[in-house]
Structure formats: structure tokens, C-alpha cells
Coordinates of C-alpha atoms and ligand atoms in Angstrom, one line a residue:
M1074 CA 0.1 -0.1 -0.1
E1075 CA 2.9 2.4 0.6
Q1076 CA 4.1 4.2 -2.3
Q1077 CA 7.4 4.8 -3.9
T1078 CA 8.6 8.2 -3.7
S1079 CA 9.2 10.2 -6.9
H1080 CA 12.3 11.7 -5.5
S1081 CA 15.9 9.8 -5.9
T1082 CA 17.6 9.4 -2.7
I1083 CA 20.9 10.3 -4.7
D1084 CA 19.4 13.8 -5.4
N1085 CA 18.8 14.3 -1.8
P1086 CA 21.6 12.6 0.6
L1087 CA 19.7 13.9 3.7
R1088 CA 17.2 11.2 3.2
E1089 CA 19.8 8.4 3.7
G1090 CA 19.2 8.7 7.5
L1091 CA 15.5 8.1 7.2
S1092 CA 13.4 5.2 6.0
L1093 CA 14.8 4.8 2.4
E1094 CA 12.4 5.2 -0.5
R1095 CA 9.3 4.7 1.4
L1096 CA 6.5 7.1 1.4
P1097 CA 3.4 6.9 3.6
S1098 CA 0.1 6.7 2.2
P1099 CA -2.1 10.0 2.1
C1100 CA -3.1 10.9 5.5
A1101 CA -4.2 13.8 7.9
M1102 CA -2.7 14.3 11.3
V1103 CA -4.6 15.8 14.2
I1104 CA -2.6 17.3 17.0
F1105 CA -4.4 17.6 20.3
G1106 CA -2.7 20.2 22.4
A1107 CA -1.6 22.2 19.2
S1108 CA -1.2 25.5 21.1
G1109 CA 1.4 23.8 23.4
D1110 CA 5.2 23.9 23.7
L1111 CA 5.9 20.4 22.1
T1112 CA 3.9 21.3 18.9
R1113 CA 5.7 24.5 18.7
R1114 CA 9.3 23.4 19.4
K1115 CA 9.2 19.8 18.0
L1116 CA 6.3 18.5 16.0
M1117 CA 5.6 21.4 13.4
P1118 CA 9.3 21.8 12.8
A1119 CA 9.8 18.0 12.4
L1120 CA 6.8 17.9 10.0
Y1121 CA 8.3 20.9 8.0
D1122 CA 11.8 19.2 7.8
L1123 CA 10.1 16.0 6.5
A1124 CA 8.3 18.0 3.9
L1125 CA 11.5 19.6 2.8
E1126 CA 13.0 16.1 2.3
G1127 CA 10.1 15.1 0.3
L1128 CA 8.9 12.5 2.8
L1129 CA 5.3 13.4 3.4
P1130 CA 2.7 12.0 1.2
P1131 CA 0.7 14.1 -1.2
G1132 CA -2.1 16.2 0.3
F1133 CA -0.7 15.7 3.8
S1134 CA -2.7 17.9 6.2
V1135 CA -2.6 18.8 9.8
I1136 CA -5.4 19.9 12.1
G1137 CA -4.4 21.6 15.2
F1138 CA -6.9 20.9 18.2
A1139 CA -6.7 22.9 21.4
R1140 CA -8.7 25.2 23.7
S1141 CA -7.4 28.6 22.8
A1142 CA -9.3 30.6 20.5
K1143 CA -7.5 31.0 17.2
T1144 CA -8.6 31.2 13.4
N1145 CA -6.8 29.2 10.8
D1146 CA -4.6 32.1 9.7
E1147 CA -3.6 32.9 13.3
F1148 CA -2.6 29.2 13.9
R1149 CA -0.7 29.1 10.6
S1150 CA 1.2 32.4 11.5
E1151 CA 2.2 30.7 14.8
V1152 CA 3.3 27.6 13.1
R1153 CA 5.3 29.7 10.5
E1154 CA 7.0 31.3 13.4
S1155 CA 7.9 28.2 15.2
I1156 CA 9.3 26.6 12.1
R1157 CA 11.5 29.7 11.4
Q1158 CA 12.7 29.2 15.0
F1159 CA 13.2 25.5 15.3
A1160 CA 13.4 23.9 11.9
R1161 CA 16.6 21.8 11.6
R1162 CA 17.2 23.0 8.0
T1163 CA 17.9 26.5 7.4
P1164 CA 17.4 29.1 5.5
I1165 CA 13.7 28.3 5.3
D1166 CA 12.4 27.3 1.9
E1167 CA 9.6 30.0 1.7
G1168 CA 7.8 28.2 -1.3
L1169 CA 7.7 25.0 0.4
L1170 CA 6.5 26.6 3.6
R1171 CA 3.7 28.2 2.0
N1172 CA 2.5 24.8 0.5
F1173 CA 2.9 23.1 3.7
E1174 CA 0.7 25.8 5.4
E1175 CA -2.1 25.1 2.9
G1176 CA -2.7 21.8 4.6
I1177 CA -2.8 23.3 8.1
S1178 CA -6.1 24.1 9.9
Y1179 CA -7.2 24.8 13.6
I1180 CA -10.2 23.8 15.6
S1181 CA -10.7 25.6 19.0
G1182 CA -12.2 22.8 21.2
D1183 CA -12.4 21.2 24.3
F1184 CA -11.2 17.6 24.8
S1185 CA -14.3 16.9 26.7
S1186 CA -16.7 18.3 24.3
L1187 CA -18.4 15.7 21.8
D1188 CA -19.7 18.5 19.8
D1189 CA -16.1 19.6 19.1
Y1190 CA -15.4 16.1 18.1
N1191 CA -18.2 16.4 15.6
R1192 CA -16.6 19.6 14.2
L1193 CA -13.2 17.6 13.9
S1194 CA -15.1 14.9 12.0
E1195 CA -16.3 17.4 9.4
E1196 CA -13.0 18.9 9.0
L1197 CA -11.5 15.4 8.4
D1198 CA -14.2 14.7 5.9
R1199 CA -13.4 17.9 4.2
L1200 CA -9.7 16.9 3.9
D1201 CA -10.6 13.6 2.6
R1202 CA -12.6 15.3 -0.1
E1203 CA -10.5 18.3 -1.0
R1204 CA -6.9 17.0 -0.2
N1205 CA -7.5 13.2 -0.9
T1206 CA -6.3 12.2 2.7
R1207 CA -8.3 8.9 2.2
G1208 CA -9.6 8.5 5.6
N1209 CA -6.2 7.7 7.1
R1210 CA -5.6 9.4 10.2
V1211 CA -2.8 9.9 12.7
Y1212 CA -4.0 11.4 16.3
Y1213 CA -1.2 12.9 18.3
L1214 CA -1.8 13.3 21.9
A1215 CA 0.4 16.4 22.7
T1216 CA -1.8 17.0 25.9
P1217 CA -1.6 16.9 29.6
P1218 CA -1.6 13.1 30.3
V1219 CA -4.8 13.1 32.3
A1220 CA -6.5 13.9 28.8
Y1221 CA -5.1 10.7 27.1
A1222 CA -8.0 8.5 28.0
E1223 CA -10.8 10.8 27.5
I1224 CA -9.5 11.7 24.1
A1225 CA -9.0 8.1 22.9
G1226 CA -12.7 7.5 24.3
N1227 CA -14.3 10.3 22.6
L1228 CA -12.5 9.8 19.3
S1229 CA -13.9 6.2 19.5
H1230 CA -17.4 7.2 20.4
Q1231 CA -17.7 9.7 17.6
N1232 CA -16.6 7.1 15.1
L1233 CA -13.3 8.6 14.5
V1234 CA -11.3 5.2 15.0
H1235 CA -11.4 2.8 12.1
S1236 CA -10.9 -0.8 12.9
L1237 CA -8.0 -2.8 11.8
N1238 CA -10.2 -4.6 9.1
D1239 CA -11.1 -1.2 7.6
E1240 CA -8.7 -0.2 4.6
R1241 CA -8.5 3.2 6.0
W1242 CA -6.0 3.2 9.0
T1243 CA -6.1 5.2 12.3
R1244 CA -3.0 5.5 14.6
L1245 CA -2.7 7.2 17.9
I1246 CA 0.6 8.6 19.2
V1247 CA 0.8 8.9 22.9
E1248 CA 3.3 11.1 24.7
K1249 CA 5.0 10.5 27.8
P1250 CA 4.6 10.2 30.8
F1251 CA 2.8 7.1 30.2
G1252 CA 1.4 6.5 33.8
H1253 CA 3.0 7.3 37.0
D1254 CA 3.5 4.0 38.4
F1255 CA 2.8 0.3 37.3
N1256 CA -0.8 0.2 38.2
S1257 CA -1.6 3.6 36.4
A1258 CA 0.3 2.6 33.2
K1259 CA -1.5 -0.7 33.1
E1260 CA -4.7 1.1 33.6
L1261 CA -4.1 3.4 30.8
N1262 CA -3.0 0.6 28.6
E1263 CA -6.3 -1.2 29.4
T1264 CA -8.3 1.9 28.8
L1265 CA -6.7 2.8 25.4
L1266 CA -7.0 -0.9 24.4
Q1267 CA -10.7 -0.6 24.8
Y1268 CA -10.8 1.9 22.0
L1269 CA -8.0 0.9 19.8
A1270 CA -6.0 -2.2 18.9
E1271 CA -2.4 -2.5 20.2
E1272 CA -1.2 -2.1 16.6
Q1273 CA -2.8 1.2 16.4
I1274 CA -1.2 2.7 19.5
Y1275 CA 2.2 4.4 19.3
R1276 CA 3.7 5.1 22.8
I1277 CA 6.4 7.6 21.9
D1278 CA 9.9 7.6 23.6
H1279 CA 11.9 10.3 21.6
Y1280 CA 15.2 8.8 22.7
L1281 CA 14.5 5.6 20.5
G1282 CA 14.2 8.2 17.6
K1283 CA 17.8 9.1 17.9
E1284 CA 20.3 7.9 15.4
T1285 CA 22.8 6.7 17.9
V1286 CA 20.5 4.6 19.7
Q1287 CA 19.4 2.9 16.6
N1288 CA 23.1 2.5 15.8
M1289 CA 23.6 0.6 18.9
L1290 CA 21.6 -2.3 17.3
A1291 CA 23.7 -2.0 14.1
F1292 CA 26.8 -1.8 16.0
R1293 CA 25.9 -5.0 18.2
F1294 CA 24.1 -7.1 15.5
A1295 CA 25.9 -6.0 12.1
N1296 CA 29.4 -6.7 13.3
G1297 CA 30.8 -10.1 14.2
I1298 CA 33.4 -8.9 16.8
F1299 CA 31.3 -7.4 19.6
E1300 CA 28.5 -10.0 20.4
P1301 CA 31.0 -12.6 21.5
I1302 CA 32.3 -10.4 24.2
W1303 CA 28.9 -8.8 25.1
N1304 CA 28.5 -10.7 28.3
R1305 CA 29.5 -11.3 31.9
T1306 CA 32.6 -13.0 31.0
F1307 CA 34.3 -9.9 29.4
I1308 CA 32.1 -7.1 30.9
D1309 CA 32.7 -5.7 34.2
H1310 CA 29.9 -3.2 34.5
V1311 CA 27.8 -0.7 32.3
Q1312 CA 27.2 2.8 33.0
I1313 CA 24.4 4.9 31.5
T1314 CA 24.5 8.6 31.9
V1315 CA 21.9 11.0 30.9
A1316 CA 23.1 14.5 32.4
E1317 CA 21.3 17.7 31.6
S1318 CA 22.7 21.1 32.2
I1319 CA 19.3 22.8 32.2
G1320 CA 17.2 22.8 35.3
I1321 CA 13.6 22.3 35.4
E1322 CA 12.8 25.3 33.2
N1323 CA 9.1 26.5 33.7
R1324 CA 7.9 22.8 34.5
G1325 CA 8.0 23.1 38.2
G1326 CA 4.4 21.9 38.6
Y1327 CA 4.8 18.9 36.6
Y1328 CA 8.3 18.0 37.9
D1329 CA 7.8 18.3 41.5
Q1330 CA 5.2 15.4 41.1
A1331 CA 7.4 13.4 38.8
G1332 CA 11.0 13.7 39.9
A1333 CA 14.1 12.3 37.9
L1334 CA 13.3 8.6 38.3
R1335 CA 10.0 8.9 36.5
D1336 CA 11.0 11.6 34.2
M1337 CA 14.1 10.0 32.8
V1338 CA 14.8 6.5 34.1
Q1339 CA 11.4 4.8 33.6
N1340 CA 11.3 5.6 29.9
H1341 CA 14.6 6.7 28.2
M1342 CA 17.2 5.0 30.4
L1343 CA 15.5 1.7 30.7
Q1344 CA 14.8 1.8 26.9
L1345 CA 18.6 2.3 26.5
M1346 CA 19.3 -0.5 29.0
S1347 CA 17.0 -2.9 27.2
L1348 CA 18.7 -2.2 24.0
V1349 CA 22.3 -2.6 25.4
S1350 CA 21.2 -6.0 27.1
M1351 CA 18.6 -7.7 24.9
E1352 CA 19.4 -10.8 23.0
P1353 CA 19.8 -10.6 19.1
P1354 CA 16.4 -10.6 17.6
P1355 CA 15.8 -12.9 14.9
A1356 CA 14.6 -10.1 12.7
F1357 CA 14.6 -6.4 12.7
D1358 CA 10.8 -6.0 13.0
A1359 CA 8.5 -4.7 15.5
D1360 CA 7.5 -7.7 17.3
S1361 CA 10.9 -9.5 17.2
V1362 CA 12.7 -6.4 18.5
Q1363 CA 10.1 -5.9 21.3
D1364 CA 10.0 -9.4 22.4
E1365 CA 13.8 -9.3 23.2
K1366 CA 13.7 -5.9 24.8
V1367 CA 10.7 -7.0 27.1
K1368 CA 12.6 -10.1 28.0
A1369 CA 15.6 -8.1 29.1
L1370 CA 13.2 -5.6 31.2
R1371 CA 11.5 -8.7 32.8
S1372 CA 14.9 -10.1 33.8
I1373 CA 15.7 -6.9 36.0
R1374 CA 16.3 -8.2 39.4
P1375 CA 13.3 -7.2 41.6
I1376 CA 14.2 -4.7 44.3
K1377 CA 12.7 -5.4 47.9
P1378 CA 11.7 -2.3 50.0
D1379 CA 14.6 -2.6 52.4
E1380 CA 17.2 -2.9 49.7
V1381 CA 16.0 0.4 47.9
D1382 CA 18.4 2.7 49.9
H1383 CA 21.5 0.4 49.0
V1384 CA 20.8 0.4 45.3
T1385 CA 19.8 4.1 44.8
V1386 CA 21.1 7.6 45.6
R1387 CA 18.8 10.5 45.4
G1388 CA 19.9 14.2 45.4
Q1389 CA 18.5 17.6 44.7
Y1390 CA 20.1 20.7 43.4
A1391 CA 21.0 23.5 45.7
E1392 CA 21.9 27.0 44.2
G1393 CA 25.1 27.1 42.0
W1394 CA 26.5 27.9 38.6
V1395 CA 26.2 26.1 35.4
M1396 CA 28.2 27.2 32.5
G1397 CA 28.8 30.5 33.9
N1398 CA 25.2 31.3 34.9
P1399 CA 23.8 31.4 38.4
Y1400 CA 20.9 29.2 39.4
P1401 CA 18.4 29.1 42.3
S1402 CA 18.0 25.9 44.4
Y1403 CA 15.4 23.6 43.5
R1404 CA 13.3 24.4 46.4
D1405 CA 13.4 28.0 45.4
E1406 CA 12.1 27.4 41.8
S1407 CA 8.4 28.4 40.9
R1408 CA 5.7 25.9 41.5
V1409 CA 7.9 23.8 43.5
D1410 CA 7.0 22.9 47.2
P1411 CA 9.6 24.7 49.5
Q1412 CA 9.9 21.6 51.6
S1413 CA 10.0 19.3 48.4
V1414 CA 11.9 16.0 48.4
T1415 CA 11.5 15.4 44.8
E1416 CA 14.7 14.0 43.4
T1417 CA 16.4 16.2 40.6
F1418 CA 19.4 13.7 40.5
V1419 CA 19.2 9.9 40.9
A1420 CA 21.8 7.0 40.5
L1421 CA 20.9 3.4 40.7
K1422 CA 22.2 0.0 40.4
L1423 CA 20.3 -2.8 38.6
F1424 CA 21.1 -6.3 37.8
I1425 CA 19.7 -8.4 34.9
D1426 CA 19.3 -11.9 36.2
N1427 CA 19.9 -14.1 33.1
W1428 CA 23.0 -16.2 31.8
R1429 CA 24.5 -13.4 29.9
W1430 CA 24.5 -10.7 32.5
A1431 CA 24.4 -12.5 35.8
G1432 CA 26.5 -10.5 38.3
V1433 CA 27.0 -7.5 35.9
P1434 CA 25.9 -4.2 37.6
F1435 CA 24.3 -1.6 35.4
Y1436 CA 24.7 1.8 36.8
L1437 CA 22.3 4.3 35.7
R1438 CA 22.7 8.2 36.6
T1439 CA 20.6 11.2 35.6
G1440 CA 20.1 14.6 36.9
K1441 CA 19.2 18.4 36.3
H1442 CA 21.8 21.1 36.5
L1443 CA 24.9 18.8 36.0
P1444 CA 28.0 20.3 34.4
R1445 CA 26.9 19.5 31.0
R1446 CA 24.5 18.0 28.5
V1447 CA 25.6 14.6 27.7
S1448 CA 24.0 11.1 27.3
E1449 CA 26.2 8.0 27.0
I1450 CA 26.4 4.3 27.6
A1451 CA 29.8 3.0 28.6
I1452 CA 30.5 -0.6 28.7
Q1453 CA 33.5 -1.4 31.0
F1454 CA 35.4 -4.4 30.4
H1455 CA 37.5 -6.5 32.8
K1456 CA 41.0 -5.5 33.2
A1457 CA 43.6 -7.4 31.3
P1458 CA 44.1 -10.5 33.3
H1459 CA 48.0 -10.7 33.5
P1460 CA 49.7 -7.5 31.8
P1461 CA 53.5 -8.6 31.6
F1462 CA 55.0 -5.4 32.6
E1463 CA 56.5 -3.8 35.9
T1464 CA 54.2 -3.0 38.5
S1465 CA 55.1 0.8 38.1
V1466 CA 53.7 0.4 34.5
T1467 CA 50.6 -1.7 35.2
E1468 CA 49.3 0.5 38.1
S1469 CA 48.4 3.2 35.6
L1470 CA 46.5 0.6 33.4
E1471 CA 42.9 1.5 32.8
P1472 CA 40.2 -1.0 31.8
N1473 CA 38.9 -0.9 28.2
V1474 CA 35.8 1.1 27.8
L1475 CA 33.4 1.2 24.8
A1476 CA 31.5 4.4 25.0
I1477 CA 28.4 5.0 23.0
R1478 CA 27.7 8.8 23.0
I1479 CA 24.1 9.6 22.2
Q1480 CA 24.3 13.4 22.4
P1481 CA 26.1 15.6 21.7
D1482 CA 29.0 14.6 19.4
E1483 CA 27.2 11.3 18.5
G1484 CA 29.7 8.6 17.9
I1485 CA 31.4 5.6 19.6
T1486 CA 34.9 5.6 21.3
L1487 CA 36.9 2.6 22.5
K1488 CA 39.3 3.2 25.2
T1489 CA 42.4 1.2 24.9
N1490 CA 45.9 1.4 26.5
A1491 CA 48.8 2.3 24.3
K1492 CA 52.6 2.8 24.6
V1493 CA 53.7 6.2 25.0
P1494 CA 56.5 6.9 22.4
G1495 CA 60.2 6.8 24.0
P1496 CA 62.8 4.7 25.2
S1497 CA 60.9 3.4 28.3
M1498 CA 57.8 1.2 28.5
R1499 CA 55.1 3.6 29.7
L1500 CA 51.5 3.1 28.9
R1501 CA 48.5 5.8 28.5
S1502 CA 45.1 5.2 27.5
V1503 CA 44.0 6.4 24.0
N1504 CA 40.7 6.6 22.3
M1505 CA 39.9 4.9 19.0
G1506 CA 36.8 7.0 17.9
F1507 CA 34.0 7.0 15.2
L1508 CA 32.2 10.3 15.0
Y1509 CA 28.8 10.5 13.2
G1510 CA 29.4 14.1 12.1
T1511 CA 32.7 13.3 10.2
S1512 CA 31.9 9.7 9.0
F1513 CA 28.8 10.6 7.3
L1514 CA 28.5 13.6 5.4
V1515 CA 24.6 13.9 6.4
E1516 CA 23.0 15.5 9.1
S1517 CA 21.0 13.1 11.4
P1518 CA 17.2 13.8 11.2
D1519 CA 15.5 15.0 14.5
A1520 CA 14.2 12.1 16.6
Y1521 CA 10.7 13.5 16.1
E1522 CA 11.0 13.3 12.3
R1523 CA 11.9 9.8 12.3
L1524 CA 9.2 8.8 14.7
L1525 CA 6.4 10.6 13.1
L1526 CA 7.5 9.2 9.6
D1527 CA 7.6 5.6 11.1
C1528 CA 4.2 6.0 12.5
M1529 CA 2.7 7.3 9.2
L1530 CA 4.3 4.2 7.7
G1531 CA 2.8 1.8 10.2
D1532 CA 6.2 0.9 11.5
S1533 CA 6.2 0.6 15.2
T1534 CA 9.7 -1.0 15.8
L1535 CA 10.8 2.1 17.6
F1536 CA 7.8 2.4 19.9
P1537 CA 7.6 0.6 23.3
R1538 CA 4.9 -2.1 23.3
R1539 CA 2.3 -2.4 26.1
D1540 CA 4.2 -4.9 27.8
G1541 CA 7.5 -3.1 27.5
I1542 CA 5.9 -0.2 29.2
E1543 CA 4.5 -2.2 32.3
A1544 CA 7.8 -4.0 32.5
S1545 CA 9.7 -0.9 32.7
W1546 CA 7.4 0.4 35.4
E1547 CA 8.1 -2.6 37.7
P1548 CA 11.5 -1.9 39.1
I1549 CA 10.6 1.9 39.1
T1550 CA 7.6 1.3 41.1
Q1551 CA 9.5 -0.8 43.7
I1552 CA 11.8 2.0 44.1
L1553 CA 9.1 4.5 44.6
E1554 CA 7.6 2.3 47.2
G1555 CA 10.9 1.8 49.0
W1556 CA 11.6 5.7 49.0
E1557 CA 7.9 6.3 50.2
R1558 CA 8.4 4.1 53.3
S1559 CA 11.8 5.6 54.1
G1560 CA 9.9 8.9 54.8
I1561 CA 13.0 11.1 54.9
S1562 CA 12.3 14.9 55.2
T1563 CA 15.5 16.1 53.0
L1564 CA 17.7 14.7 50.2
P1565 CA 21.4 15.0 49.8
M1566 CA 22.3 18.4 48.1
Y1567 CA 24.5 19.1 45.2
P1568 CA 25.3 22.6 44.1
A1569 CA 24.0 23.3 40.6
G1570 CA 26.9 22.7 38.1
T1571 CA 28.5 19.5 39.7
W1572 CA 28.0 15.9 39.1
G1573 CA 25.4 15.3 41.8
P1574 CA 25.9 14.6 45.6
D1575 CA 28.8 13.3 47.3
E1576 CA 26.8 10.1 48.0
A1577 CA 26.7 9.2 44.5
D1578 CA 30.4 9.0 44.4
D1579 CA 30.4 7.0 47.8
F1580 CA 27.9 4.7 46.1
M1581 CA 30.2 3.6 43.3
A1582 CA 33.3 3.7 45.8
R1583 CA 31.5 0.9 47.9
D1584 CA 31.8 -1.2 44.8
G1585 CA 35.4 -0.2 44.1
R1586 CA 34.4 1.7 41.1
L1587 CA 34.2 5.3 39.8
W1588 CA 31.7 7.2 37.7
R1589 CA 33.1 8.3 34.4
Q1590 CA 33.4 12.0 33.7
P1591 CA 32.1 12.2 30.2
Ligands
NAP65 N1 7.2 20.2 25.7 C1 8.2 19.2 25.5 O1 9.3 19.4 25.3 C2 7.8 17.7 25.9 C3 8.9 16.8 25.8 C4 8.3 15.5 26.0 C5 7.0 15.1 26.3 N2 6.1 16.1 26.5 C6 4.7 15.7 26.7 O2 3.9 16.2 25.8 C7 2.5 16.6 26.3 C8 2.4 18.2 25.8 O3 3.3 18.9 26.7 P1 3.4 20.5 26.1 O4 4.7 20.9 26.9 O5 3.3 20.8 24.7 O6 2.2 20.9 27.0 P2 1.6 22.4 27.2 O7 2.4 23.4 26.5 O8 1.1 22.5 28.6 O9 0.2 22.1 26.3 C9 -0.8 21.5 26.5 C10 -1.7 21.5 25.4 O10 -3.0 21.0 25.8 C11 -4.2 21.9 25.5 N3 -5.1 21.5 26.5 C12 -5.2 21.2 27.8 N4 -6.3 20.9 28.3 C13 -7.3 21.1 27.2 C14 -8.6 20.9 27.1 N5 -9.4 20.6 28.1 N6 -9.2 21.0 25.9 C15 -8.4 21.4 24.9 N7 -7.1 21.6 24.8 C16 -6.5 21.4 26.1 C17 -3.5 23.3 25.7 O11 -4.5 24.1 25.1 P3 -4.4 25.6 25.6 O12 -3.2 26.0 26.0 O13 -5.1 26.3 24.2 O14 -5.6 25.7 26.7 C18 -2.3 23.1 24.9 O15 -2.5 23.2 23.6 C19 2.8 16.4 27.6 O16 2.2 15.0 28.0 C20 4.1 16.4 28.0 O17 4.6 15.6 29.0 C21 6.5 17.5 26.2

């Protein structure tokens, strides 16, 4: 059913990074929450960039749906501004932008009002007639999470969801956070599944749209040399770091309820961990990949409430400086409880209880207002068993580390030991590196471009499945329950601009290890 594109990929090398030579069938996208921040900063710019690369189907149309009153023209002008500000490729192609805008309209409505869904239905019918969108729909829930179930239910009641047997397709993209613990995630899954089939639900985790994350699968499974050593026999431990230099920005209301564990670990970091640790899938299709990821997540060793304090460290930022700018403490941020014990930093140690990983710790750490923005996965190998050098030489020997850098400077480095040139045997560690930016003369697409396109193509490989979401909430919920029981009134503090509280270093030191300084 998907059509071949008329553009050649040779004419446009940028397309190399996206799904080659596939074009979605005609469709309309409805963005619920179209006056919000995500639509402005990410969704509209990503759609424009897809249009620029010739990857949108003919007649592609977007209906923005939100509460604020606006005319079509006002919404289009806001979209134009957001594209000018945030599109990946500049300068803006004004002719293309005008064409893109012709397909954009806006409905001012409330998520709870059935009348407003009737107006939406009329607008979709108009697009089918006038722009030949053929009854195919993507619904994007860029809304507060409380609205997800209500919108899905109302779409279904107003006959805006086609069944899987219909030749017209319906797909629903659901943003994060997906639930706030295991039970709420399960309940949300059950509710959505009353209205749509699993194949129609795309739970987005934008980390999975990043090139380096997908490259990890290529790296592991397209090369013969890594998989044989990808196990407990050769690997000492794994460190996954997602450090942010920004604070909570204007999201105090949301963040104070969520915290770093829910905001970053449950989704992005456990997804990364499952990709590092999963068994090779028999094929690179959605179910084969999800099956292996879910098996890895389900093998995470359960954490008992009285163990939680031994396997986690929490922290909260105090006032400090990040990259030359002063910042207030977390408790002084707007819409944050001045007595808050919400963690802005968390470090944890998890084990995967299976043959490949038995006894190998996975250390995860994330935080706000750390010294810089960096995400990486570091695989640290065992030290060489018997280096035949004098003790003075071997003391400085460092273990080999394979570091997969997700952002910024996407690439992979392998730390090895080498001889320093000169008459004596002196060793020093050096890096062998591959950088995306220099190895491929194409710019990586934004994660949202990739994921929006995959959804339109009906490819859910990069979207977590129901069982994956629930499996990732299990250890997180065990930790949350353990923290709840401990009933502490304050958290270890770290000055903004440092790598977390001292307790995080002590946590590693107890295991005889050190955090990397990426
Ligand atoms: N922003 C990001 O970078 C980001 C990143 C990752 C995930 N997310 C997730 O994406 C979702 C949206 O985030 P956001 O930052 O864009 O939120 P936001 O700026 O607060 O926007 C919320 C949108 O929902 C609309 N809305 C809320 N209640 C409504 C109702 N009853 N009827 C109709 N419209 C209603 C708002 O319309 P009005 O303003 O017109 O009332 C607005 O368009 C959230 O789930 C968030 O967690 C956001």
C-alpha cells in the first residue's frame, strides 16, 4: 500500500538517514494540544523538515486542536514562526513553507466536548474530499496526560477510529509520561485498548528516534566482533548517564510530582538499558525487537523495599553555577514545594538476572543542572588478566571502555591502552573513535522526524509496546515504594553545576568503581 517516492535518494543525501524510498500513504494528522510547547518546538518543525525532504505524502494535512480561540490564519502564522525558529534545516524554503501551510487548519475545542469532535469529524471529511487524505488518520496526543484516555474514548465514540479490518487506517501517538507507576500505566493501557488495537497505539519515547540509539543495534548485530564479548565473561559493568545542564525550566508543577526517576529513568534510560542488554532478535521487525527488549526488562532483578536505599542515591540541586550562569536551588523554583523531597538527581544499580548478565551491575545516573548535557552508554570491560609489565607500569593501566555517545557529538569511542613513544615502557590510555558528524556527510534527522514518519508508515519497531511499558514500570515502582517508606524530610544536596551529591561517588566507591566524567 505504501508508495514509492518520486524523488531519488541520490538527489537528496539527507534522506539516507530516514526510511529509504518509502512514502506513507495519504493521511491527515490531528494534533491535540496544538497550542502547546511540544507542538511549537518539536512537532511542527519536524513535519516541515520531513516536507523539505520530500517524505510527506501528497495532500498531507494537519489539524491543530486545542482550547485557545484562534483562526486558521492565526494558527498558521504561529506555525510559521515556530518553523522559522526551530526547523533543523535553514534557510527556510519559503515556497515549500507556503505549500505546507495550505494543509494546516485549526479547531478550537475542548477535549471533553463531543460537539467539538463532530466539528473535527467534518474537517477530516473535508480533507478527505479536498486533499484526498483517504480517511487515514494519525492522532497525536500532545496534551496533559490526564487527557489521554478521554480523547481516545471520545474519538472512538464519535466513530473517528477505524477498525483494523478497515482499509482506512487510524493510529494514535501517546506522549510521555505514560502512567505514574505500574498500576496507572497498566490501567491506561487497558483503557486505550478498549478503543484501539495495540497495533494502532504508538507510545512515543523520543530517545528511540535518535540515530545513535538505533546505531547501537547496528553496532551490536551487524558486526561479528562485539557480540562474542558482550556478556559477563568480558564485561565488568555498564554505566548509562543522561546528564542535563538545564534545570526544570518552567515545568515546576509537573516536575515536582514526577522527579528524575519517573521523568528520565522509567522511559529513556530503561529503554537504553534494554537495547544494550537484549538478546539478538531473529529479525529487525517490531515484534521481534520488542520481544527481546521486554525479556531483558523482565529479567531486571526485583528490588525489595529494604534494599532500595542500598541500590539508589537521590539528590536535589542547591543554588550554584552552570556554564557561567547562576541558578537558584530547586526548592526556590516556581511551582515547587519549598519543602520538596523530589529528586532532581538519581543514581541506581540494577542487575539483569539471566545467563548473559548474571552479576554485571548496570549503573544508571541522571540529573538536572549537572555540568553539561551529555548522554552516553559506557561498557567497561574487565582489566587485562596478566599484563606482563613492571608494577609501576601496570598501576596506571585502565580498563577498556566502549562508550556510545548519544548526545552531543554522537559517536562511539573505544578506550585502549597504548605505549607512550620513547625509550621506556610507559602506558597511557587512548581513544579510537568514530564520529557520526565526520564519518557520514549527512545530518541526522531529529528524533521526532523519524518517529512521526515511522508512525505514518505503520512501522512501530521504535515504539515501546504495552508489555514493555509495564515491565519498565515494575522496578521503578518498587523503588518509589521503598522511598515512600523511608519517609525522609530532606535529600542530599549538590550545588547546581556539579556531578550530583557526594553520596553518588560513595555509592560507586563501595563497589570499588568510579563514575566516568564524560
Ligand atoms: N514540551 C516538551 O518538550 C515535551 C517533551 C516530552 C514530552 N512532552 C509531553 O507532551 C505533552 C504536551 O506537552 P506540552 O509541553 O506541549 O504541554 P503544554 O504546553 O502545557 O500544552 C498543553 C496543550 O493541551 C491543550 N489543552 C489542555 N487541556 C485542554 C482541554 N481540556 N481541551 C483542549 N485543549 C486542552 C492546551 O491548550 P490551551 O493552551 O490552548 O488551553 C495546550 O495546547 C505532555 O504530556 C508532555 O509531558 C512534552
